[in-house]
Short mmCIF file of C-alpha atoms and ligand atoms in Angstrom, two decimals:
data_model
loop_
_atom_site.label_atom_id
_atom_site.label_comp_id
_atom_site.label_asym_id
_atom_site.label_seq_id
_atom_site.Cartn_x
_atom_site.Cartn_y
_atom_site.Cartn_z
CA UNK A 274 0.00 0.00 0.00
CA UNK A 275 2.74 2.45 0.99
CA UNK A 276 4.99 1.47 -1.93
CA UNK A 277 2.19 2.25 -4.39
CA UNK A 278 1.50 5.60 -2.73
CA UNK A 279 5.22 6.37 -2.74
CA UNK A 280 5.46 5.62 -6.48
CA UNK A 281 2.36 7.74 -7.17
CA UNK A 282 3.80 10.64 -5.16
CA UNK A 283 7.15 10.30 -6.94
CA UNK A 284 5.54 10.42 -10.38
CA UNK A 285 3.35 13.37 -9.34
CA UNK A 286 6.36 15.27 -8.04
CA UNK A 287 8.42 14.50 -11.14
CA UNK A 288 5.54 15.55 -13.44
CA UNK A 289 5.13 18.84 -11.57
CA UNK A 290 8.87 19.52 -11.79
CA UNK A 291 8.95 18.63 -15.48
CA UNK A 292 5.96 20.87 -16.21
CA UNK A 293 7.67 23.73 -14.40
CA UNK A 294 10.87 23.03 -16.33
CA UNK A 295 8.98 22.92 -19.64
CA UNK A 296 7.33 26.25 -18.82
CA UNK A 297 10.70 27.75 -17.94
CA UNK A 298 12.23 26.37 -21.18
CA UNK A 299 9.42 27.84 -23.25
CA UNK A 300 9.91 31.22 -21.64
CA UNK A 301 13.69 31.06 -22.07
CA UNK A 302 13.17 29.86 -25.68
CA UNK A 303 10.94 32.84 -26.36
CA UNK A 304 13.61 35.20 -25.03
CA UNK A 305 16.37 33.58 -27.16
CA UNK A 306 14.05 33.61 -30.17
CA UNK A 307 13.34 37.33 -29.74
CA UNK A 308 17.04 38.04 -29.35
CA UNK A 309 18.00 36.10 -32.51
CA UNK A 310 15.19 35.72 -35.07
CA UNK A 311 13.29 38.74 -33.70
CA UNK A 312 16.35 40.88 -34.33
CA UNK A 313 16.61 39.59 -37.91
CA UNK A 314 12.86 40.24 -38.47
CA UNK A 315 13.18 43.84 -37.33
CA UNK A 316 16.13 44.63 -39.58
CA UNK A 317 14.45 42.85 -42.55
CA UNK A 318 11.29 44.88 -42.08
CA UNK A 319 13.31 48.13 -41.99
CA UNK A 320 15.33 47.00 -45.02
CA UNK A 321 12.18 46.14 -46.99
CA UNK A 322 10.67 49.57 -46.26
CA UNK A 323 13.87 51.31 -47.36
CA UNK A 324 13.97 49.32 -50.59
CA UNK A 325 10.37 50.17 -51.34
CA UNK A 326 11.02 53.85 -50.81
CA UNK A 327 14.23 54.06 -52.85
CA UNK A 328 14.00 52.67 -56.31
CA UNK A 329 17.79 52.91 -56.83
CA UNK A 330 18.44 50.78 -53.87
CA UNK A 331 15.91 48.24 -55.05
CA UNK A 332 17.64 48.10 -58.41
CA UNK A 333 20.94 47.58 -56.62
CA UNK A 334 19.41 44.78 -54.60
CA UNK A 335 18.00 43.22 -57.72
CA UNK A 336 21.45 43.50 -59.35
CA UNK A 337 19.97 45.78 -61.96
CA UNK A 338 21.82 48.82 -63.48
CA UNK A 339 21.50 51.69 -61.12
CA UNK A 340 22.85 55.29 -60.90
CA UNK A 341 26.12 55.94 -59.08
CA UNK A 342 24.71 58.22 -56.41
CA UNK A 343 22.85 56.12 -53.86
CA UNK A 344 20.40 58.04 -51.68
CA UNK A 345 21.26 58.78 -48.08
CA UNK A 346 19.57 55.89 -46.35
CA UNK A 347 19.80 53.64 -43.37
CA UNK A 348 20.15 50.39 -45.28
CA UNK A 349 23.82 49.60 -45.85
CA UNK A 350 25.24 47.99 -48.95
CA UNK A 351 26.41 45.28 -46.57
CA UNK A 352 22.78 44.56 -45.69
CA UNK A 353 21.88 44.46 -49.40
CA UNK A 354 24.66 41.95 -50.01
CA UNK A 355 23.54 39.83 -47.11
CA UNK A 356 20.13 39.45 -48.76
CA UNK A 357 20.11 35.99 -50.34
CA UNK A 358 16.89 36.71 -52.12
CA UNK A 359 15.23 39.85 -53.43
CA UNK A 360 12.22 39.46 -55.70
CA UNK A 361 9.27 41.43 -56.92
CA UNK A 362 6.03 39.63 -57.60
CA UNK A 363 2.83 40.65 -59.23
CA UNK A 364 -0.46 40.78 -57.38
CA UNK A 365 -1.11 37.12 -58.27
CA UNK A 366 2.34 36.00 -57.14
CA UNK A 367 4.06 35.84 -60.54
CA UNK A 368 7.78 36.62 -60.46
CA UNK A 369 8.57 39.95 -62.13
CA UNK A 370 12.17 40.55 -61.09
CA UNK A 371 14.63 38.70 -58.84
CA UNK A 372 18.31 38.49 -57.92
CA UNK A 373 18.37 34.67 -57.93
CA UNK A 374 15.83 33.01 -60.21
CA UNK A 375 16.31 29.42 -59.00
CA UNK A 376 15.96 30.45 -55.38
CA UNK A 377 13.00 32.75 -56.05
CA UNK A 378 11.21 29.85 -57.72
CA UNK A 379 12.07 27.43 -54.93
CA UNK A 380 10.95 29.50 -51.90
CA UNK A 381 7.39 29.11 -50.72
CA UNK A 382 5.12 32.04 -51.47
CA UNK A 383 1.55 32.51 -50.39
CA UNK A 384 -0.71 35.40 -51.24
CA UNK A 385 -1.91 37.09 -48.12
CA UNK A 386 -5.55 38.16 -48.28
CA UNK A 387 -5.03 41.16 -46.10
CA UNK A 388 -2.17 43.54 -46.82
CA UNK A 389 -0.02 42.22 -44.04
CA UNK A 390 3.70 41.63 -43.78
CA UNK A 391 4.43 37.91 -43.51
CA UNK A 392 7.46 36.15 -42.03
CA UNK A 393 8.49 32.56 -42.66
CA UNK A 394 11.55 30.39 -41.97
CA UNK A 395 12.42 28.03 -44.77
CA UNK A 396 15.17 25.45 -45.10
CA UNK A 397 16.76 25.34 -48.51
CA UNK A 398 16.97 21.59 -49.26
CA UNK A 399 19.76 22.06 -51.82
CA UNK A 400 22.17 24.03 -49.57
CA UNK A 401 20.78 23.11 -46.16
CA UNK A 402 20.73 26.83 -45.26
CA UNK A 403 17.91 28.32 -43.26
CA UNK A 404 16.33 31.38 -44.85
CA UNK A 405 14.13 33.90 -43.14
CA UNK A 406 11.60 35.23 -45.65
CA UNK A 407 9.65 38.45 -45.45
CA UNK A 408 6.82 39.27 -47.85
CA UNK A 409 5.75 42.93 -47.95
CA UNK A 410 2.78 44.10 -50.01
CA UNK A 411 3.58 47.00 -52.38
CA UNK A 412 0.88 49.65 -52.04
CA UNK A 413 0.33 52.44 -54.60
CA UNK A 414 -0.71 56.03 -53.87
CA UNK A 415 -4.42 55.09 -53.88
CA UNK A 416 -3.89 52.49 -51.20
CA UNK A 417 -4.30 49.56 -53.62
CA UNK A 418 -1.89 46.65 -53.68
CA UNK A 419 0.10 46.32 -56.87
CA UNK A 420 2.44 43.48 -55.95
CA UNK A 421 4.86 42.06 -53.39
CA UNK A 422 8.43 42.51 -52.39
CA UNK A 423 10.00 39.36 -50.99
CA UNK A 424 13.31 39.28 -49.20
CA UNK A 425 15.27 36.30 -47.93
CA UNK A 426 18.12 36.34 -45.46
CA UNK A 427 20.35 33.51 -44.25
CA UNK A 428 19.71 32.84 -40.61
CA UNK A 429 21.63 29.58 -40.31
CA UNK A 430 23.87 30.94 -37.47
CA UNK A 431 20.80 32.04 -35.51
CA UNK A 432 19.06 28.71 -36.13
CA UNK A 433 22.22 26.96 -34.93
CA UNK A 434 22.12 29.00 -31.71
CA UNK A 435 18.47 28.04 -31.24
CA UNK A 436 19.17 24.37 -31.98
CA UNK A 437 22.04 24.39 -29.52
CA UNK A 438 19.75 26.00 -26.94
CA UNK A 439 17.05 23.32 -27.34
CA UNK A 440 19.70 20.60 -27.33
CA UNK A 441 21.08 21.81 -24.01
CA UNK A 442 17.62 22.29 -22.55
CA UNK A 443 16.40 18.84 -23.60
CA UNK A 444 19.57 17.12 -22.32
CA UNK A 445 19.28 18.96 -19.00
CA UNK A 446 15.54 18.11 -19.03
CA UNK A 447 16.18 14.36 -19.39
CA UNK A 448 18.85 14.41 -16.67
CA UNK A 449 16.54 16.60 -14.55
CA UNK A 450 13.69 14.13 -15.01
CA UNK A 451 15.83 11.24 -13.75
CA UNK A 452 17.08 13.37 -10.83
CA UNK A 453 13.48 14.50 -10.12
CA UNK A 454 12.36 10.85 -10.04
CA UNK A 455 15.13 9.88 -7.61
CA UNK A 456 14.61 12.99 -5.46
CA UNK A 457 10.83 12.47 -5.56
CA UNK A 458 11.24 8.84 -4.46
CA UNK A 459 13.48 9.92 -1.59
CA UNK A 460 11.32 12.88 -0.52
CA UNK A 461 8.04 10.92 -0.69
CA UNK A 462 9.67 8.11 1.30
CA UNK A 463 10.62 10.61 4.01
CA UNK A 464 7.20 12.26 3.96
CA UNK A 465 5.42 8.92 4.24
CA UNK A 466 7.63 7.57 7.03
CA UNK A 467 5.76 9.11 9.99
CA UNK A 468 2.39 8.14 8.46
CA UNK A 469 3.64 4.60 7.91
CA UNK A 470 4.98 4.39 11.48
CA UNK A 471 1.71 5.57 12.99
CA UNK A 472 -0.23 3.19 10.70
CA UNK A 473 1.94 0.28 11.82
CA UNK A 474 1.42 1.38 15.43
CA UNK A 475 -2.35 1.53 14.94
CA UNK A 476 -2.34 -1.93 13.34
CA UNK A 477 -0.38 -3.30 16.27
CA UNK A 478 -2.70 -1.55 18.71
CA UNK A 479 -5.80 -3.05 17.07
CA UNK A 480 -4.21 -6.50 16.96
CA UNK A 481 -3.09 -6.29 20.63
CA UNK A 482 -6.45 -4.90 21.72
CA UNK A 483 -8.36 -7.69 19.96
CA UNK A 484 -6.07 -10.25 21.54
CA UNK A 485 -6.48 -8.75 25.03
CA UNK A 486 -10.26 -8.55 24.62
CA UNK A 487 -10.49 -12.17 23.53
CA UNK A 488 -8.96 -13.57 26.73
CA UNK A 489 -11.60 -12.28 29.20
CA UNK A 490 -14.36 -13.05 26.72
CA UNK A 491 -13.21 -16.66 26.42
CA UNK A 492 -13.01 -16.96 30.22
CA UNK A 493 -16.50 -15.49 30.66
CA UNK A 494 -17.92 -17.80 28.01
CA UNK A 495 -16.30 -20.98 29.37
CA UNK A 496 -17.36 -20.22 32.98
CA UNK A 497 -20.94 -19.50 31.92
CA UNK A 498 -20.95 -22.66 29.79
CA UNK A 499 -19.83 -24.65 32.82
CA UNK A 500 -22.49 -23.04 35.03
CA UNK A 501 -25.21 -23.78 32.47
CA UNK A 502 -24.19 -27.37 31.79
CA UNK A 503 -23.96 -28.16 35.53
CA UNK A 504 -27.22 -26.51 36.56
CA UNK A 505 -28.06 -29.55 38.68
CA UNK A 506 -24.86 -29.15 40.77
CA UNK A 507 -24.84 -27.39 44.12
CA UNK A 508 -25.44 -23.69 44.22
CA UNK A 509 -21.95 -23.07 45.63
CA UNK A 510 -20.17 -24.65 42.64
CA UNK A 511 -22.33 -22.85 40.11
CA UNK A 512 -21.85 -19.54 41.94
CA UNK A 513 -18.10 -19.93 41.74
CA UNK A 514 -18.22 -20.14 37.93
CA UNK A 515 -20.61 -17.19 37.76
CA UNK A 516 -18.40 -15.08 40.01
CA UNK A 517 -15.36 -15.98 37.85
CA UNK A 518 -17.30 -14.72 34.86
CA UNK A 519 -18.25 -11.56 36.75
CA UNK A 520 -14.64 -10.84 37.70
CA UNK A 521 -13.57 -11.18 34.08
CA UNK A 522 -16.49 -8.98 32.97
CA UNK A 523 -15.18 -6.32 35.38
CA UNK A 524 -11.71 -6.64 33.84
CA UNK A 525 -13.27 -6.36 30.40
CA UNK A 526 -15.01 -3.14 31.43
CA UNK A 527 -11.70 -1.67 32.64
CA UNK A 528 -9.97 -2.77 29.49
CA UNK A 529 -12.57 -1.17 27.21
CA UNK A 530 -12.52 2.02 29.30
CA UNK A 531 -8.72 2.16 28.96
CA UNK A 532 -8.88 1.45 25.25
CA UNK A 533 -11.42 4.21 24.80
CA UNK A 534 -9.22 6.67 26.71
CA UNK A 535 -6.21 5.80 24.54
CA UNK A 536 -8.21 5.91 21.30
CA UNK A 537 -9.44 9.37 22.28
CA UNK A 538 -5.91 10.42 23.17
CA UNK A 539 -4.74 9.29 19.70
CA UNK A 540 -7.49 11.26 18.02
CA UNK A 541 -6.68 14.36 20.14
CA UNK A 542 -10.34 14.43 21.09
CA UNK A 543 -9.88 15.02 24.79
CA UNK A 544 -10.22 18.55 26.04
CA UNK A 545 -8.77 19.27 29.48
CA UNK A 546 -10.79 21.29 31.96
CA UNK A 547 -7.96 23.36 33.37
CA UNK A 548 -8.28 24.79 36.87
CA UNK A 549 -5.88 25.44 39.77
CA UNK A 550 -5.53 22.05 41.47
CA UNK A 551 -4.15 21.65 44.97
CA UNK A 552 -2.25 18.38 44.80
CA UNK A 553 -1.96 17.49 48.53
CA UNK A 554 -5.75 17.42 49.03
CA UNK A 555 -6.08 15.35 45.86
CA UNK A 556 -3.46 12.88 47.10
CA UNK A 557 -5.26 12.58 50.43
CA UNK A 558 -8.53 11.90 48.64
CA UNK A 559 -7.02 9.10 46.53
CA UNK A 560 -5.08 7.67 49.48
CA UNK A 561 -8.36 7.42 51.42
CA UNK A 562 -9.81 5.52 48.50
CA UNK A 563 -7.02 2.92 48.62
CA UNK A 564 -6.40 2.73 52.37
CA UNK A 565 -8.85 -0.18 52.99
CA UNK A 566 -7.10 -2.21 50.25
CA UNK A 567 -3.68 -1.25 51.65
CA UNK A 568 -4.80 -2.38 55.08
CA UNK A 569 -6.00 -5.75 53.77
CA UNK A 570 -2.64 -6.23 52.02
CA UNK A 571 -0.80 -4.99 55.12
CA UNK A 572 0.93 -2.22 53.22
CA UNK A 573 1.58 1.22 54.65
CA UNK A 574 0.21 3.92 52.38
CA UNK A 575 1.22 7.48 53.29
CA UNK A 576 1.74 11.00 51.96
CA UNK A 577 4.90 13.00 52.50
CA UNK A 578 5.23 16.72 51.85
CA UNK A 579 8.46 18.60 51.47
CA UNK A 580 7.67 21.26 54.05
CA UNK A 581 10.91 23.13 53.32
CA UNK A 582 9.33 24.62 50.26
CA UNK A 583 6.57 26.01 52.45
CA UNK A 584 4.18 26.40 49.55
CA UNK A 585 0.96 24.88 48.40
CA UNK A 586 1.38 22.28 45.73
CA UNK A 587 -0.69 24.03 43.13
CA UNK A 588 -0.67 22.98 39.50
CA UNK A 589 -2.74 24.14 36.57
CA UNK A 590 -4.55 21.05 35.35
CA UNK A 591 -7.62 18.90 34.91
CA UNK A 592 -8.56 17.63 38.39
CA UNK A 593 -10.35 14.50 37.12
CA UNK A 594 -7.40 13.48 34.93
CA UNK A 595 -4.86 14.14 37.71
CA UNK A 596 -6.99 12.00 40.02
CA UNK A 597 -6.94 9.24 37.35
CA UNK A 598 -3.12 9.56 37.21
CA UNK A 599 -2.82 9.11 40.98
CA UNK A 600 -5.21 6.14 40.90
CA UNK A 601 -3.12 4.41 38.22
CA UNK A 602 0.20 4.97 40.02
CA UNK A 603 -1.04 4.07 43.51
CA UNK A 604 -3.03 1.09 42.20
CA UNK A 605 0.13 -0.19 40.45
CA UNK A 606 2.22 0.37 43.59
CA UNK A 607 -0.31 -1.67 45.58
CA UNK A 608 -0.42 -4.39 42.92
CA UNK A 609 3.34 -4.81 42.77
CA UNK A 610 4.20 -4.42 46.47
CA UNK A 611 4.27 -7.37 48.83
CA UNK A 612 3.01 -7.59 52.40
CA UNK A 613 4.64 -5.22 54.93
CA UNK A 614 5.71 -2.90 52.14
CA UNK A 615 5.53 0.88 52.20
CA UNK A 616 4.06 3.21 49.59
CA UNK A 617 4.80 6.92 49.81
CA UNK A 618 3.24 9.67 47.75
CA UNK A 619 5.74 12.53 47.99
CA UNK A 620 5.09 16.14 47.02
CA UNK A 621 7.92 18.62 46.63
CA UNK A 622 8.88 21.81 44.86
CA UNK A 623 12.02 22.32 42.78
CA UNK A 624 12.55 25.82 41.42
CA UNK A 625 9.44 26.38 39.26
CA UNK A 626 8.44 22.72 39.18
CA UNK A 627 6.02 20.81 41.36
CA UNK A 628 7.11 17.20 41.71
CA UNK A 629 4.85 14.28 42.48
CA UNK A 630 6.49 10.94 43.33
CA UNK A 631 4.83 7.59 43.98
CA UNK A 632 7.44 5.43 45.67
CA UNK A 633 7.04 1.78 46.65
CA UNK A 634 9.12 -1.01 48.14
CA UNK A 635 7.67 -3.54 45.71
CA UNK A 636 9.04 -6.05 43.21
CA UNK A 637 10.78 -3.36 41.15
CA UNK A 638 11.84 -3.56 37.51
CA UNK A 639 15.09 -4.26 35.67
CA UNK A 640 16.40 -1.97 32.87
CA UNK A 641 14.53 -3.82 30.11
CA UNK A 642 11.23 -3.76 31.99
CA UNK A 643 11.68 -0.04 32.74
CA UNK A 644 12.33 0.68 29.06
CA UNK A 645 9.01 -0.89 28.10
CA UNK A 646 6.88 -0.02 31.14
CA UNK A 647 5.09 2.84 29.30
CA UNK A 648 4.41 0.79 26.15
CA UNK A 649 0.84 -0.16 25.45
CA UNK A 650 -0.09 -3.70 26.62
CA UNK A 651 3.36 -4.23 28.09
CA UNK A 652 3.35 -6.36 31.23
CA UNK A 653 6.51 -7.76 32.77
CA UNK A 654 6.59 -11.55 33.13
CA UNK A 655 6.31 -11.33 36.88
CA UNK A 656 3.31 -9.03 36.63
CA UNK A 657 1.59 -11.52 34.34
CA UNK A 658 2.34 -14.42 36.64
CA UNK A 659 0.99 -12.57 39.65
CA UNK A 660 -2.44 -12.30 37.98
CA UNK A 661 -2.95 -8.78 39.24
CA UNK A 662 -5.83 -8.16 36.90
CA UNK A 663 -3.85 -5.46 35.07
CA UNK A 664 -4.37 -4.57 31.43
CA UNK A 665 -0.94 -3.26 30.50
CA UNK A 666 -2.49 0.09 29.57
CA UNK A 667 -2.35 1.96 32.89
CA UNK A 668 1.10 3.51 32.48
CA UNK A 669 0.44 4.48 28.83
CA UNK A 670 -2.59 6.42 30.05
CA UNK A 671 -0.60 7.89 32.98
CA UNK A 672 2.11 9.10 30.58
CA UNK A 673 -0.48 10.59 28.23
CA UNK A 674 -2.18 12.46 31.13
CA UNK A 675 1.13 13.89 32.32
CA UNK A 676 2.17 14.92 28.81
CA UNK A 677 -1.22 16.54 28.21
CA UNK A 678 -0.33 18.78 31.18
CA UNK A 679 2.95 19.73 29.53
CA UNK A 680 4.81 17.69 32.18
CA UNK A 681 7.12 14.64 32.18
CA UNK A 682 6.69 11.18 33.68
CA UNK A 683 9.77 9.08 34.45
CA UNK A 684 10.56 5.96 36.44
CA UNK A 685 13.44 4.88 38.66
CA UNK A 686 13.45 1.29 39.79
CA UNK A 687 15.59 -1.55 41.01
CA UNK A 688 14.63 -5.19 40.80
CA UNK A 689 13.47 -6.48 44.21
CA UNK A 690 13.85 -3.08 45.90
CA UNK A 691 11.02 -1.00 44.58
CA UNK A 692 10.03 1.66 42.07
CA UNK A 693 9.48 5.42 42.02
CA UNK A 694 7.33 7.09 39.39
CA UNK A 695 8.09 10.82 39.10
CA UNK A 696 5.80 13.38 37.49
CA UNK A 697 7.44 16.78 37.05
CA UNK A 698 4.92 19.61 36.46
P1 ADP B 230 -0.71 -3.17 34.33
O1 ADP B 230 -2.16 -3.06 34.11
O2 ADP B 230 -0.14 -4.49 33.92
O3 ADP B 230 -0.27 -2.73 35.67
P2 ADP B 230 0.66 -0.83 33.47
O4 ADP B 230 0.74 -0.17 32.13
O5 ADP B 230 0.09 -0.01 34.56
O6 ADP B 230 -0.14 -2.16 33.25
O7 ADP B 230 2.10 -1.29 33.86
C1 ADP B 230 2.89 -1.95 32.89
C2 ADP B 230 3.86 -2.88 33.57
O8 ADP B 230 4.84 -2.12 34.27
C3 ADP B 230 3.22 -3.76 34.61
O9 ADP B 230 2.67 -4.92 34.04
C4 ADP B 230 4.43 -4.10 35.47
O10 ADP B 230 5.20 -5.11 34.88
C5 ADP B 230 5.24 -2.80 35.45
N1 ADP B 230 4.93 -1.95 36.62
C6 ADP B 230 4.09 -0.90 36.66
N2 ADP B 230 4.09 -0.32 37.87
C7 ADP B 230 4.98 -1.02 38.63
C8 ADP B 230 5.45 -0.92 40.00
N3 ADP B 230 5.00 0.01 40.78
N4 ADP B 230 6.36 -1.81 40.39
C9 ADP B 230 6.83 -2.75 39.56
N5 ADP B 230 6.44 -2.89 38.29
C10 ADP B 230 5.52 -2.04 37.82
#
């Protein structure tokens, strides 16, 4: 899918570049044309007008006997000699006088309906020379046309310049096209990389999510099947299967809630309700929530405030999301701490930053586990074995909440000694 898109983008980019190049070439061609052929056209037009106004000059051009004294004019004898062809034609195009009969008969001539000056480039097949032809209508005093004056000038050097120009432009164009293709392939590859990465991530997320959802569903189904097929058994046995199913249904609810939160975070749909939040009262509230569970597990759960700072621990944030963050971190600490352990929620201030730490004396993590702890669906082997009912999504959500507040979440841990999660606001 991505290769096809990359090729399409490459071709599109190359076509755009080539079109731009073609446009540029046409413009440059027009300039060169004006500077070469345009120049010739202007001097031929002036020359033709001079010849028409000075009969002696015309005779000279036609190699006919002419008086010695040439009129004072702008057309130089040099110009007259550079004229390959000078001919006079009747109104119906018949040759009346010419300096080179064979050439005059060979050049194309078309009668213009309107009395307009016509220009034409013609290649003489016998010599290979390029001639620029100008046909000027001869108008009498009453404004009627009585014939044509046709001049021809060799423009082979100019044509050579033009040919050279197009040669260079087309060679550069071909090389440019190849370079544009290579550059386009490289650029489109780079442009598509982040899209591809996020697509791969989404695919993996969907696959992992489906896999994680299947496990509780299978457990629920098998326990309910057992309960239904042993309806005649004692109530106690049946109830055990039903309560297994219920526990898994609860896990399923948590999992779908977590998935929904992450899906919304990916779509940037969540809007934070920012207020001034006092962290120590929030910590106390969440600690109260977990203290019965901590008591059952014989774990000490406490809050510690760095009183040196002597300030309130105020942060600008969404109270509900910060509460969710604390729940995730304290819940994890309780899940991964053994009996007689201690969990401390520590608040402190460092320069302009408020720091929230959740520290436990639990099972801890090694370097590899720490590196993956914030990955979606990641659960260390030990965590899986302990059947803590986790989903592997808690820390991804915690990280997202912290980052949404423009803060940073890090972890310090040592296997067997405990872990500390640090949110720096
Ligand atoms: P889970 O639902 O499995 O707890 P989390 O995303 O919250 O998912 O955590 C990912 C993994 O990180 C856990 O499975 C566990 O291996 C490890 N972990 C998280 N918190 C702690 C902790 N306080 N102590 C040790 N390991 C932890």
